[in-house]
Amino acid sequence: MEGDYKISENTPIYVVFGDHTRKFHISTESFCVTDNVKVLLPKAGMSVKALLFITTAWEKCIPNRGYSRHWNAAKKVKFSLPTKDGKIDFDLIEYLIAQLEARQIVEMDAQQNAEREAYFSVTGLKNTRLAPEEEQAIKQIPTLKWNSFNLEALFGKSTRGKRLKSADRVAGTLPFVTAGEADEGISDYIGNDVQVFAKNTTTVDMFGSAKYRNYAYGADDHIAVVHTEALPAKAAMFVTAAIHKTSHSGQFSYGRNFYAKDADALSISLPVAADGTPDYETMELLISAAQKLVVQDVIDYNAEKMKAVKTVIRE
């Protein structure tokens, strides 16, 4: 569908006014409108920054009539703009907007840095430099030997959670895990007297979706708990990924739920040590290296993004 108002070289910007909402919007893309919207064509040469300043000043002076139409009042209202030699000082407007943007970006960057530092400190990921043994583990990936292992043989019988209807839940602090991807499957925080599963375990929901849990939690009857708590944390994460790869391949659904008995029958592929047992040490190193690489990618991405934004503002 083509827009009623088309952006072109001759018409690069439109200003849109919501007659009922009393809000301005600057559009640099073609669009359609309803009869409750007014479309204004800025004079040639007016930049987005200048229009942001002007429409903000204009909007603040339009009286609020609730849901009534505002255009008649908007056309007549007077508002102040900086001037020079009797004309609107667009250079000053551009400068002021650029300064506001720069300040906002610096504040946002500082806040994000503080949040990242806090997260890295808590998770122990402040140092993203790979240790020699982590680098070696990555290099050895193509030559790793793998074998199939039964979950029950490795971790004992899995446990099925118990049903707790929403109406029976008491507000509290214990995460309650149910099937689903939203919020990692945590549907509520409860204070009920339920079985509490240990942290460092793996849950598999009715669809076969496996998730590592680094906290104590309760679980409903659509959850199977694999008891990986005796493993080092990063090895348990690796095992969870291996479980998910096998269990979440489309064979489980509303019509065919995954239960604890399915977890007990499940076989997963893991790297093996020289004696044929699961090589949990290598699993730890690979997860540790992967975490560091991902975190460093995030740091690099944010640094490049902020550099690009600041360059645009300076221009």
PDB file of C-alpha atoms in Angstrom:
ATOM      1  CA  MET A   1       0.000   0.000   0.000  1.00  0.00           C
ATOM      2  CA  GLU A   2       1.381   3.380  -1.012  1.00  0.00           C
ATOM      3  CA  GLY A   3       1.350   6.257   1.439  1.00  0.00           C
ATOM      4  CA  ASP A   4      -0.865   9.279   0.963  1.00  0.00           C
ATOM      5  CA  TYR A   5       2.094  11.456   1.875  1.00  0.00           C
ATOM      6  CA  LYS A   6       5.248  10.390   0.112  1.00  0.00           C
ATOM      7  CA  ILE A   7       8.784  11.194   1.171  1.00  0.00           C
ATOM      8  CA  SER A   8      10.969  12.383  -1.698  1.00  0.00           C
ATOM      9  CA  GLU A   9      14.052  14.462  -2.351  1.00  0.00           C
ATOM     10  CA  ASN A  10      11.874  17.562  -2.553  1.00  0.00           C
ATOM     11  CA  THR A  11       9.781  16.584   0.479  1.00  0.00           C
ATOM     12  CA  PRO A  12      12.086  14.794   2.948  1.00  0.00           C
ATOM     13  CA  ILE A  13      10.112  15.587   6.127  1.00  0.00           C
ATOM     14  CA  TYR A  14       6.510  15.983   7.248  1.00  0.00           C
ATOM     15  CA  VAL A  15       5.166  17.146  10.605  1.00  0.00           C
ATOM     16  CA  VAL A  16       2.061  15.293  11.796  1.00  0.00           C
ATOM     17  CA  PHE A  17      -0.273  16.685  14.469  1.00  0.00           C
ATOM     18  CA  GLY A  18      -2.779  14.526  16.328  1.00  0.00           C
ATOM     19  CA  ASP A  19      -5.892  16.678  16.627  1.00  0.00           C
ATOM     20  CA  HIS A  20      -7.209  14.740  19.626  1.00  0.00           C
ATOM     21  CA  THR A  21      -3.902  13.796  21.277  1.00  0.00           C
ATOM     22  CA  ARG A  22      -2.297  17.273  20.947  1.00  0.00           C
ATOM     23  CA  LYS A  23       0.961  15.580  19.972  1.00  0.00           C
ATOM     24  CA  PHE A  24       3.400  16.272  17.144  1.00  0.00           C
ATOM     25  CA  HIS A  25       5.292  13.620  15.239  1.00  0.00           C
ATOM     26  CA  ILE A  26       8.053  14.115  12.689  1.00  0.00           C
ATOM     27  CA  SER A  27       7.953  11.638   9.832  1.00  0.00           C
ATOM     28  CA  THR A  28      10.796  10.846   7.443  1.00  0.00           C
ATOM     29  CA  GLU A  29       8.918   7.920   5.869  1.00  0.00           C
ATOM     30  CA  SER A  30       5.847   7.836   3.627  1.00  0.00           C
ATOM     31  CA  PHE A  31       2.562   7.355   5.488  1.00  0.00           C
ATOM     32  CA  CYS A  32      -1.244   7.444   5.493  1.00  0.00           C
ATOM     33  CA  VAL A  33      -3.457   9.352   7.930  1.00  0.00           C
ATOM     34  CA  THR A  34      -7.023   9.481   9.234  1.00  0.00           C
ATOM     35  CA  ASP A  35      -9.269  12.535   9.405  1.00  0.00           C
ATOM     36  CA  ASN A  36      -8.178  13.249  12.995  1.00  0.00           C
ATOM     37  CA  VAL A  37      -4.640  14.112  11.902  1.00  0.00           C
ATOM     38  CA  LYS A  38      -3.205  17.289  10.405  1.00  0.00           C
ATOM     39  CA  VAL A  39      -0.165  17.106   8.125  1.00  0.00           C
ATOM     40  CA  LEU A  40       2.197  20.078   7.895  1.00  0.00           C
ATOM     41  CA  LEU A  41       4.881  20.615   5.281  1.00  0.00           C
ATOM     42  CA  PRO A  42       7.977  22.314   6.762  1.00  0.00           C
ATOM     43  CA  LYS A  43       9.785  24.986   4.814  1.00  0.00           C
ATOM     44  CA  ALA A  44      12.672  23.781   2.677  1.00  0.00           C
ATOM     45  CA  GLY A  45      15.926  23.298   4.542  1.00  0.00           C
ATOM     46  CA  MET A  46      14.444  22.765   8.008  1.00  0.00           C
ATOM     47  CA  SER A  47      16.198  19.902   9.780  1.00  0.00           C
ATOM     48  CA  VAL A  48      14.741  17.241  12.056  1.00  0.00           C
ATOM     49  CA  LYS A  49      16.563  18.806  15.016  1.00  0.00           C
ATOM     50  CA  ALA A  50      15.030  22.215  14.336  1.00  0.00           C
ATOM     51  CA  LEU A  51      11.573  20.694  13.957  1.00  0.00           C
ATOM     52  CA  LEU A  52      11.960  18.782  17.218  1.00  0.00           C
ATOM     53  CA  PHE A  53      12.744  22.016  19.027  1.00  0.00           C
ATOM     54  CA  ILE A  54       9.924  23.968  17.374  1.00  0.00           C
ATOM     55  CA  THR A  55       7.209  21.335  17.793  1.00  0.00           C
ATOM     56  CA  THR A  56       8.185  20.766  21.441  1.00  0.00           C
ATOM     57  CA  ALA A  57       7.934  24.478  22.204  1.00  0.00           C
ATOM     58  CA  TRP A  58       4.693  24.716  20.224  1.00  0.00           C
ATOM     59  CA  GLU A  59       3.092  21.669  21.860  1.00  0.00           C
ATOM     60  CA  LYS A  60       3.718  22.956  25.392  1.00  0.00           C
ATOM     61  CA  CYS A  61       1.682  26.093  24.685  1.00  0.00           C
ATOM     62  CA  ILE A  62      -1.405  24.421  23.214  1.00  0.00           C
ATOM     63  CA  PRO A  63      -4.212  24.332  25.819  1.00  0.00           C
ATOM     64  CA  ASN A  64      -5.391  20.869  26.748  1.00  0.00           C
ATOM     65  CA  ARG A  65      -9.041  20.356  25.786  1.00  0.00           C
ATOM     66  CA  GLY A  66      -9.166  16.679  26.643  1.00  0.00           C
ATOM     67  CA  TYR A  67     -10.379  14.537  23.759  1.00  0.00           C
ATOM     68  CA  SER A  68     -11.699  17.534  21.816  1.00  0.00           C
ATOM     69  CA  ARG A  69      -9.971  18.714  18.671  1.00  0.00           C
ATOM     70  CA  HIS A  70      -7.000  21.035  19.220  1.00  0.00           C
ATOM     71  CA  TRP A  71      -5.989  22.260  15.768  1.00  0.00           C
ATOM     72  CA  ASN A  72      -7.927  25.541  15.864  1.00  0.00           C
ATOM     73  CA  ALA A  73      -6.221  26.442  19.140  1.00  0.00           C
ATOM     74  CA  ALA A  74      -2.851  25.191  17.891  1.00  0.00           C
ATOM     75  CA  LYS A  75      -3.005  27.473  14.846  1.00  0.00           C
ATOM     76  CA  LYS A  76      -3.550  30.566  16.984  1.00  0.00           C
ATOM     77  CA  VAL A  77      -1.295  29.899  19.963  1.00  0.00           C
ATOM     78  CA  LYS A  78       1.963  31.829  20.283  1.00  0.00           C
ATOM     79  CA  PHE A  79       5.203  30.309  21.551  1.00  0.00           C
ATOM     80  CA  SER A  80       8.765  31.511  22.006  1.00  0.00           C
ATOM     81  CA  LEU A  81      11.832  30.585  19.940  1.00  0.00           C
ATOM     82  CA  PRO A  82      15.402  31.961  20.081  1.00  0.00           C
ATOM     83  CA  THR A  83      16.037  34.711  17.547  1.00  0.00           C
ATOM     84  CA  LYS A  84      18.972  36.568  16.035  1.00  0.00           C
ATOM     85  CA  ASP A  85      18.665  39.781  14.046  1.00  0.00           C
ATOM     86  CA  GLY A  86      14.883  39.448  14.164  1.00  0.00           C
ATOM     87  CA  LYS A  87      14.852  35.934  12.675  1.00  0.00           C
ATOM     88  CA  ILE A  88      14.624  32.455  14.169  1.00  0.00           C
ATOM     89  CA  ASP A  89      18.136  31.440  15.233  1.00  0.00           C
ATOM     90  CA  PHE A  90      18.302  27.972  13.686  1.00  0.00           C
ATOM     91  CA  ASP A  91      22.028  27.674  14.380  1.00  0.00           C
ATOM     92  CA  LEU A  92      21.398  28.072  18.115  1.00  0.00           C
ATOM     93  CA  ILE A  93      18.483  25.619  17.958  1.00  0.00           C
ATOM     94  CA  GLU A  94      20.679  23.027  16.240  1.00  0.00           C
ATOM     95  CA  TYR A  95      23.393  23.566  18.842  1.00  0.00           C
ATOM     96  CA  LEU A  96      20.991  23.246  21.789  1.00  0.00           C
ATOM     97  CA  ILE A  97      19.444  20.027  20.474  1.00  0.00           C
ATOM     98  CA  ALA A  98      22.886  18.548  19.789  1.00  0.00           C
ATOM     99  CA  GLN A  99      23.960  19.379  23.348  1.00  0.00           C
ATOM    100  CA  LEU A 100      20.829  17.772  24.793  1.00  0.00           C
ATOM    101  CA  GLU A 101      21.367  14.648  22.703  1.00  0.00           C
ATOM    102  CA  ALA A 102      25.021  14.457  23.696  1.00  0.00           C
ATOM    103  CA  ARG A 103      24.171  14.820  27.386  1.00  0.00           C
ATOM    104  CA  GLN A 104      21.469  12.175  27.153  1.00  0.00           C
ATOM    105  CA  ILE A 105      23.803   9.759  25.394  1.00  0.00           C
ATOM    106  CA  VAL A 106      26.594  10.313  27.927  1.00  0.00           C
ATOM    107  CA  GLU A 107      24.143   9.732  30.797  1.00  0.00           C
ATOM    108  CA  MET A 108      22.723   6.649  29.104  1.00  0.00           C
ATOM    109  CA  ASP A 109      26.214   5.328  28.422  1.00  0.00           C
ATOM    110  CA  ALA A 110      27.235   5.894  32.048  1.00  0.00           C
ATOM    111  CA  GLN A 111      24.104   4.133  33.313  1.00  0.00           C
ATOM    112  CA  GLN A 112      24.626   1.177  30.985  1.00  0.00           C
ATOM    113  CA  ASN A 113      28.276   0.940  31.996  1.00  0.00           C
ATOM    114  CA  ALA A 114      27.295   0.918  35.682  1.00  0.00           C
ATOM    115  CA  GLU A 115      24.690  -1.788  35.049  1.00  0.00           C
ATOM    116  CA  ARG A 116      27.164  -3.877  33.066  1.00  0.00           C
ATOM    117  CA  GLU A 117      29.849  -3.486  35.735  1.00  0.00           C
ATOM    118  CA  ALA A 118      27.392  -4.555  38.452  1.00  0.00           C
ATOM    119  CA  TYR A 119      26.297  -7.566  36.389  1.00  0.00           C
ATOM    120  CA  PHE A 120      29.850  -8.583  35.544  1.00  0.00           C
ATOM    121  CA  SER A 121      30.882  -8.236  39.183  1.00  0.00           C
ATOM    122  CA  VAL A 122      28.027 -10.459  40.412  1.00  0.00           C
ATOM    123  CA  THR A 123      28.559 -13.084  37.711  1.00  0.00           C
ATOM    124  CA  GLY A 124      32.344 -13.047  37.921  1.00  0.00           C
ATOM    125  CA  LEU A 125      32.621 -11.997  34.264  1.00  0.00           C
ATOM    126  CA  LYS A 126      34.426  -8.709  34.821  1.00  0.00           C
ATOM    127  CA  ASN A 127      37.560 -10.145  33.233  1.00  0.00           C
ATOM    128  CA  THR A 128      36.769 -11.332  29.705  1.00  0.00           C
ATOM    129  CA  ARG A 129      40.308 -12.339  28.781  1.00  0.00           C
ATOM    130  CA  LEU A 130      40.434 -16.046  27.953  1.00  0.00           C
ATOM    131  CA  ALA A 131      42.672 -18.124  30.203  1.00  0.00           C
ATOM    132  CA  PRO A 132      45.223 -20.353  28.401  1.00  0.00           C
ATOM    133  CA  GLU A 133      43.256 -23.483  29.295  1.00  0.00           C
ATOM    134  CA  GLU A 134      40.048 -21.923  27.882  1.00  0.00           C
ATOM    135  CA  GLU A 135      41.809 -21.072  24.633  1.00  0.00           C
ATOM    136  CA  GLN A 136      43.131 -24.623  24.471  1.00  0.00           C
ATOM    137  CA  ALA A 137      39.649 -26.071  25.073  1.00  0.00           C
ATOM    138  CA  ILE A 138      38.267 -24.053  22.159  1.00  0.00           C
ATOM    139  CA  LYS A 139      41.074 -25.196  19.855  1.00  0.00           C
ATOM    140  CA  GLN A 140      40.377 -28.817  20.756  1.00  0.00           C
ATOM    141  CA  ILE A 141      36.664 -28.697  19.871  1.00  0.00           C
ATOM    142  CA  PRO A 142      37.165 -30.326  16.416  1.00  0.00           C
ATOM    143  CA  THR A 143      39.044 -33.252  17.971  1.00  0.00           C
ATOM    144  CA  LEU A 144      36.791 -33.858  20.985  1.00  0.00           C
ATOM    145  CA  LYS A 145      35.429 -37.366  21.405  1.00  0.00           C
ATOM    146  CA  TRP A 146      31.726 -37.643  22.208  1.00  0.00           C
ATOM    147  CA  ASN A 147      29.550 -40.409  23.583  1.00  0.00           C
ATOM    148  CA  SER A 148      25.880 -40.941  24.408  1.00  0.00           C
ATOM    149  CA  PHE A 149      24.832 -41.036  28.078  1.00  0.00           C
ATOM    150  CA  ASN A 150      21.498 -41.846  29.688  1.00  0.00           C
ATOM    151  CA  LEU A 151      20.267 -39.107  32.053  1.00  0.00           C
ATOM    152  CA  GLU A 152      19.019 -41.479  34.748  1.00  0.00           C
ATOM    153  CA  ALA A 153      22.353 -43.297  34.745  1.00  0.00           C
ATOM    154  CA  LEU A 154      24.174 -39.987  35.219  1.00  0.00           C
ATOM    155  CA  PHE A 155      21.922 -38.160  37.677  1.00  0.00           C
ATOM    156  CA  GLY A 156      19.382 -40.608  39.068  1.00  0.00           C
ATOM    157  CA  LYS A 157      15.634 -40.423  38.557  1.00  0.00           C
ATOM    158  CA  SER A 158      14.191 -37.074  37.601  1.00  0.00           C
ATOM    159  CA  THR A 159      11.451 -35.533  39.732  1.00  0.00           C
ATOM    160  CA  ARG A 160       8.085 -34.303  38.532  1.00  0.00           C
ATOM    161  CA  GLY A 161       6.707 -31.130  40.082  1.00  0.00           C
ATOM    162  CA  LYS A 162       3.241 -30.941  41.617  1.00  0.00           C
ATOM    163  CA  ARG A 163       0.235 -29.025  40.411  1.00  0.00           C
ATOM    164  CA  LEU A 164      -0.566 -25.772  42.198  1.00  0.00           C
ATOM    165  CA  LYS A 165      -3.523 -23.895  40.733  1.00  0.00           C
ATOM    166  CA  SER A 166      -3.226 -20.135  40.388  1.00  0.00           C
ATOM    167  CA  ALA A 167      -6.129 -19.633  42.776  1.00  0.00           C
ATOM    168  CA  ASP A 168      -4.314 -21.597  45.482  1.00  0.00           C
ATOM    169  CA  ARG A 169      -1.010 -19.750  45.249  1.00  0.00           C
ATOM    170  CA  VAL A 170       0.070 -17.564  48.166  1.00  0.00           C
ATOM    171  CA  ALA A 171       2.248 -14.555  47.386  1.00  0.00           C
ATOM    172  CA  GLY A 172       5.860 -15.038  48.425  1.00  0.00           C
ATOM    173  CA  THR A 173       9.458 -15.059  47.240  1.00  0.00           C
ATOM    174  CA  LEU A 174       9.977 -18.583  45.888  1.00  0.00           C
ATOM    175  CA  PRO A 175      10.077 -18.711  42.064  1.00  0.00           C
ATOM    176  CA  PHE A 176       7.430 -21.100  40.766  1.00  0.00           C
ATOM    177  CA  VAL A 177       8.326 -22.678  37.426  1.00  0.00           C
ATOM    178  CA  THR A 178       5.724 -23.742  34.866  1.00  0.00           C
ATOM    179  CA  ALA A 179       5.867 -24.525  31.152  1.00  0.00           C
ATOM    180  CA  GLY A 180       6.677 -21.689  28.779  1.00  0.00           C
ATOM    181  CA  GLU A 181       9.436 -19.400  27.580  1.00  0.00           C
ATOM    182  CA  ALA A 182       8.244 -16.069  29.028  1.00  0.00           C
ATOM    183  CA  ASP A 183      10.316 -15.052  32.065  1.00  0.00           C
ATOM    184  CA  GLU A 184      12.215 -18.336  31.791  1.00  0.00           C
ATOM    185  CA  GLY A 185       9.022 -20.170  32.706  1.00  0.00           C
ATOM    186  CA  ILE A 186       8.637 -18.453  36.093  1.00  0.00           C
ATOM    187  CA  SER A 187       4.898 -17.818  36.349  1.00  0.00           C
ATOM    188  CA  ASP A 188       4.744 -16.597  39.946  1.00  0.00           C
ATOM    189  CA  TYR A 189       6.546 -16.059  43.235  1.00  0.00           C
ATOM    190  CA  ILE A 190       4.894 -18.072  45.968  1.00  0.00           C
ATOM    191  CA  GLY A 191       4.886 -18.615  49.727  1.00  0.00           C
ATOM    192  CA  ASN A 192       3.166 -22.026  49.637  1.00  0.00           C
ATOM    193  CA  ASP A 193       4.605 -25.078  51.372  1.00  0.00           C
ATOM    194  CA  VAL A 194       5.840 -26.922  48.277  1.00  0.00           C
ATOM    195  CA  GLN A 195       8.827 -29.060  47.410  1.00  0.00           C
ATOM    196  CA  VAL A 196      11.814 -26.773  46.915  1.00  0.00           C
ATOM    197  CA  PHE A 197      14.272 -27.887  44.261  1.00  0.00           C
ATOM    198  CA  ALA A 198      17.936 -27.082  44.703  1.00  0.00           C
ATOM    199  CA  LYS A 199      19.786 -24.536  42.626  1.00  0.00           C
ATOM    200  CA  ASN A 200      22.180 -25.788  39.941  1.00  0.00           C
ATOM    201  CA  THR A 201      19.525 -28.140  38.571  1.00  0.00           C
ATOM    202  CA  THR A 202      17.859 -28.420  35.173  1.00  0.00           C
ATOM    203  CA  THR A 203      14.157 -28.175  34.400  1.00  0.00           C
ATOM    204  CA  VAL A 204      12.499 -29.619  31.311  1.00  0.00           C
ATOM    205  CA  ASP A 205       8.966 -28.440  30.600  1.00  0.00           C
ATOM    206  CA  MET A 206       6.105 -30.261  28.874  1.00  0.00           C
ATOM    207  CA  PHE A 207       7.398 -29.143  25.455  1.00  0.00           C
ATOM    208  CA  GLY A 208      10.904 -30.460  26.085  1.00  0.00           C
ATOM    209  CA  SER A 209      12.443 -27.019  26.676  1.00  0.00           C
ATOM    210  CA  ALA A 210      15.356 -27.352  29.128  1.00  0.00           C
ATOM    211  CA  LYS A 211      16.581 -24.509  31.341  1.00  0.00           C
ATOM    212  CA  TYR A 212      19.385 -24.232  33.863  1.00  0.00           C
ATOM    213  CA  ARG A 213      18.338 -22.873  37.286  1.00  0.00           C
ATOM    214  CA  ASN A 214      20.943 -21.162  39.485  1.00  0.00           C
ATOM    215  CA  TYR A 215      18.401 -20.595  42.274  1.00  0.00           C
ATOM    216  CA  ALA A 216      16.055 -22.644  44.450  1.00  0.00           C
ATOM    217  CA  TYR A 217      12.500 -22.926  43.082  1.00  0.00           C
ATOM    218  CA  GLY A 218       9.194 -24.757  43.099  1.00  0.00           C
ATOM    219  CA  ALA A 219       7.704 -26.439  40.020  1.00  0.00           C
ATOM    220  CA  ASP A 220       4.314 -27.587  38.761  1.00  0.00           C
ATOM    221  CA  ASP A 221       3.377 -30.946  37.259  1.00  0.00           C
ATOM    222  CA  HIS A 222       4.402 -29.882  33.746  1.00  0.00           C
ATOM    223  CA  ILE A 223       8.034 -29.688  34.863  1.00  0.00           C
ATOM    224  CA  ALA A 224      10.622 -32.458  35.146  1.00  0.00           C
ATOM    225  CA  VAL A 225      13.660 -31.699  37.308  1.00  0.00           C
ATOM    226  CA  VAL A 226      16.983 -33.309  36.363  1.00  0.00           C
ATOM    227  CA  HIS A 227      19.224 -33.477  39.441  1.00  0.00           C
ATOM    228  CA  THR A 228      22.471 -31.984  38.183  1.00  0.00           C
ATOM    229  CA  GLU A 229      23.159 -30.227  41.511  1.00  0.00           C
ATOM    230  CA  ALA A 230      26.333 -32.252  42.219  1.00  0.00           C
ATOM    231  CA  LEU A 231      27.996 -30.926  39.059  1.00  0.00           C
ATOM    232  CA  PRO A 232      30.084 -27.749  38.882  1.00  0.00           C
ATOM    233  CA  ALA A 233      27.770 -24.937  37.730  1.00  0.00           C
ATOM    234  CA  LYS A 234      29.267 -24.467  34.263  1.00  0.00           C
ATOM    235  CA  ALA A 235      29.267 -28.205  33.615  1.00  0.00           C
ATOM    236  CA  ALA A 236      25.568 -28.269  34.593  1.00  0.00           C
ATOM    237  CA  MET A 237      24.945 -25.480  32.080  1.00  0.00           C
ATOM    238  CA  PHE A 238      26.630 -27.554  29.363  1.00  0.00           C
ATOM    239  CA  VAL A 239      24.518 -30.588  30.284  1.00  0.00           C
ATOM    240  CA  THR A 240      21.368 -28.442  30.160  1.00  0.00           C
ATOM    241  CA  ALA A 241      22.237 -27.358  26.623  1.00  0.00           C
ATOM    242  CA  ALA A 242      22.797 -30.989  25.642  1.00  0.00           C
ATOM    243  CA  ILE A 243      19.439 -31.974  27.143  1.00  0.00           C
ATOM    244  CA  HIS A 244      17.653 -29.137  25.323  1.00  0.00           C
ATOM    245  CA  LYS A 245      19.204 -30.105  21.996  1.00  0.00           C
ATOM    246  CA  THR A 246      17.796 -33.615  22.335  1.00  0.00           C
ATOM    247  CA  SER A 247      14.475 -32.967  24.075  1.00  0.00           C
ATOM    248  CA  HIS A 248      13.380 -29.823  22.238  1.00  0.00           C
ATOM    249  CA  SER A 249      13.408 -31.100  18.673  1.00  0.00           C
ATOM    250  CA  GLY A 250       9.665 -31.118  18.017  1.00  0.00           C
ATOM    251  CA  GLN A 251       8.620 -34.490  19.427  1.00  0.00           C
ATOM    252  CA  PHE A 252       6.850 -33.019  22.478  1.00  0.00           C
ATOM    253  CA  SER A 253       3.763 -30.769  22.378  1.00  0.00           C
ATOM    254  CA  TYR A 254       0.320 -30.273  23.939  1.00  0.00           C
ATOM    255  CA  GLY A 255      -0.638 -33.665  22.552  1.00  0.00           C
ATOM    256  CA  ARG A 256       2.526 -35.422  23.749  1.00  0.00           C
ATOM    257  CA  ASN A 257       3.910 -33.905  26.952  1.00  0.00           C
ATOM    258  CA  PHE A 258       7.434 -34.385  28.270  1.00  0.00           C
ATOM    259  CA  TYR A 259       7.425 -35.956  31.753  1.00  0.00           C
ATOM    260  CA  ALA A 260      10.024 -37.077  34.280  1.00  0.00           C
ATOM    261  CA  LYS A 261       9.911 -40.609  32.832  1.00  0.00           C
ATOM    262  CA  ASP A 262      10.911 -39.134  29.462  1.00  0.00           C
ATOM    263  CA  ALA A 263      13.887 -37.446  31.086  1.00  0.00           C
ATOM    264  CA  ASP A 264      14.942 -40.766  32.629  1.00  0.00           C
ATOM    265  CA  ALA A 265      14.843 -42.411  29.197  1.00  0.00           C
ATOM    266  CA  LEU A 266      16.647 -39.555  27.455  1.00  0.00           C
ATOM    267  CA  SER A 267      20.191 -39.992  26.153  1.00  0.00           C
ATOM    268  CA  ILE A 268      22.398 -36.979  25.487  1.00  0.00           C
ATOM    269  CA  SER A 269      25.725 -36.505  23.733  1.00  0.00           C
ATOM    270  CA  LEU A 270      28.646 -35.265  25.855  1.00  0.00           C
ATOM    271  CA  PRO A 271      32.411 -34.972  25.368  1.00  0.00           C
ATOM    272  CA  VAL A 272      34.312 -37.803  27.035  1.00  0.00           C
ATOM    273  CA  ALA A 273      37.594 -38.060  28.913  1.00  0.00           C
ATOM    274  CA  ALA A 274      40.250 -40.662  28.206  1.00  0.00           C
ATOM    275  CA  ASP A 275      38.545 -43.169  30.514  1.00  0.00           C
ATOM    276  CA  GLY A 276      35.211 -42.828  28.666  1.00  0.00           C
ATOM    277  CA  THR A 277      33.426 -40.840  31.387  1.00  0.00           C
ATOM    278  CA  PRO A 278      31.845 -37.415  30.758  1.00  0.00           C
ATOM    279  CA  ASP A 279      34.600 -34.796  30.548  1.00  0.00           C
ATOM    280  CA  TYR A 280      33.044 -32.240  32.898  1.00  0.00           C
ATOM    281  CA  GLU A 281      36.286 -30.260  33.144  1.00  0.00           C
ATOM    282  CA  THR A 282      36.273 -29.551  29.403  1.00  0.00           C
ATOM    283  CA  MET A 283      32.565 -28.691  29.578  1.00  0.00           C
ATOM    284  CA  GLU A 284      33.333 -26.099  32.287  1.00  0.00           C
ATOM    285  CA  LEU A 285      36.130 -24.556  30.245  1.00  0.00           C
ATOM    286  CA  LEU A 286      33.980 -24.317  27.104  1.00  0.00           C
ATOM    287  CA  ILE A 287      31.070 -22.665  28.929  1.00  0.00           C
ATOM    288  CA  SER A 288      33.441 -20.261  30.688  1.00  0.00           C
ATOM    289  CA  ALA A 289      35.074 -19.327  27.379  1.00  0.00           C
ATOM    290  CA  ALA A 290      31.705 -18.906  25.660  1.00  0.00           C
ATOM    291  CA  GLN A 291      30.469 -16.572  28.411  1.00  0.00           C
ATOM    292  CA  LYS A 292      33.579 -14.419  28.178  1.00  0.00           C
ATOM    293  CA  LEU A 293      33.399 -14.215  24.375  1.00  0.00           C
ATOM    294  CA  VAL A 294      29.718 -13.236  24.434  1.00  0.00           C
ATOM    295  CA  VAL A 295      30.294 -10.594  27.121  1.00  0.00           C
ATOM    296  CA  GLN A 296      33.228  -9.144  25.190  1.00  0.00           C
ATOM    297  CA  ASP A 297      31.081  -9.014  22.044  1.00  0.00           C
ATOM    298  CA  VAL A 298      28.444  -7.054  23.985  1.00  0.00           C
ATOM    299  CA  ILE A 299      31.088  -4.634  25.293  1.00  0.00           C
ATOM    300  CA  ASP A 300      32.556  -4.144  21.822  1.00  0.00           C
ATOM    301  CA  TYR A 301      29.130  -3.678  20.248  1.00  0.00           C
ATOM    302  CA  ASN A 302      28.112  -1.026  22.779  1.00  0.00           C
ATOM    303  CA  ALA A 303      31.420   0.794  22.398  1.00  0.00           C
ATOM    304  CA  GLU A 304      31.034   0.922  18.612  1.00  0.00           C
ATOM    305  CA  LYS A 305      27.402   1.977  18.909  1.00  0.00           C
ATOM    306  CA  MET A 306      28.228   4.858  21.250  1.00  0.00           C
ATOM    307  CA  LYS A 307      31.136   5.906  19.052  1.00  0.00           C
ATOM    308  CA  ALA A 308      28.883   5.999  15.982  1.00  0.00           C
ATOM    309  CA  VAL A 309      26.150   7.944  17.780  1.00  0.00           C
ATOM    310  CA  LYS A 310      28.577  10.518  19.150  1.00  0.00           C
ATOM    311  CA  THR A 311      30.077  10.951  15.674  1.00  0.00           C
ATOM    312  CA  VAL A 312      26.626  11.645  14.225  1.00  0.00           C
ATOM    313  CA  ILE A 313      25.927  14.226  16.933  1.00  0.00           C
ATOM    314  CA  ARG A 314      29.220  16.019  16.335  1.00  0.00           C
ATOM    315  CA  GLU A 315      28.332  16.259  12.669  1.00  0.00           C
TER     316      GLU A 315
END
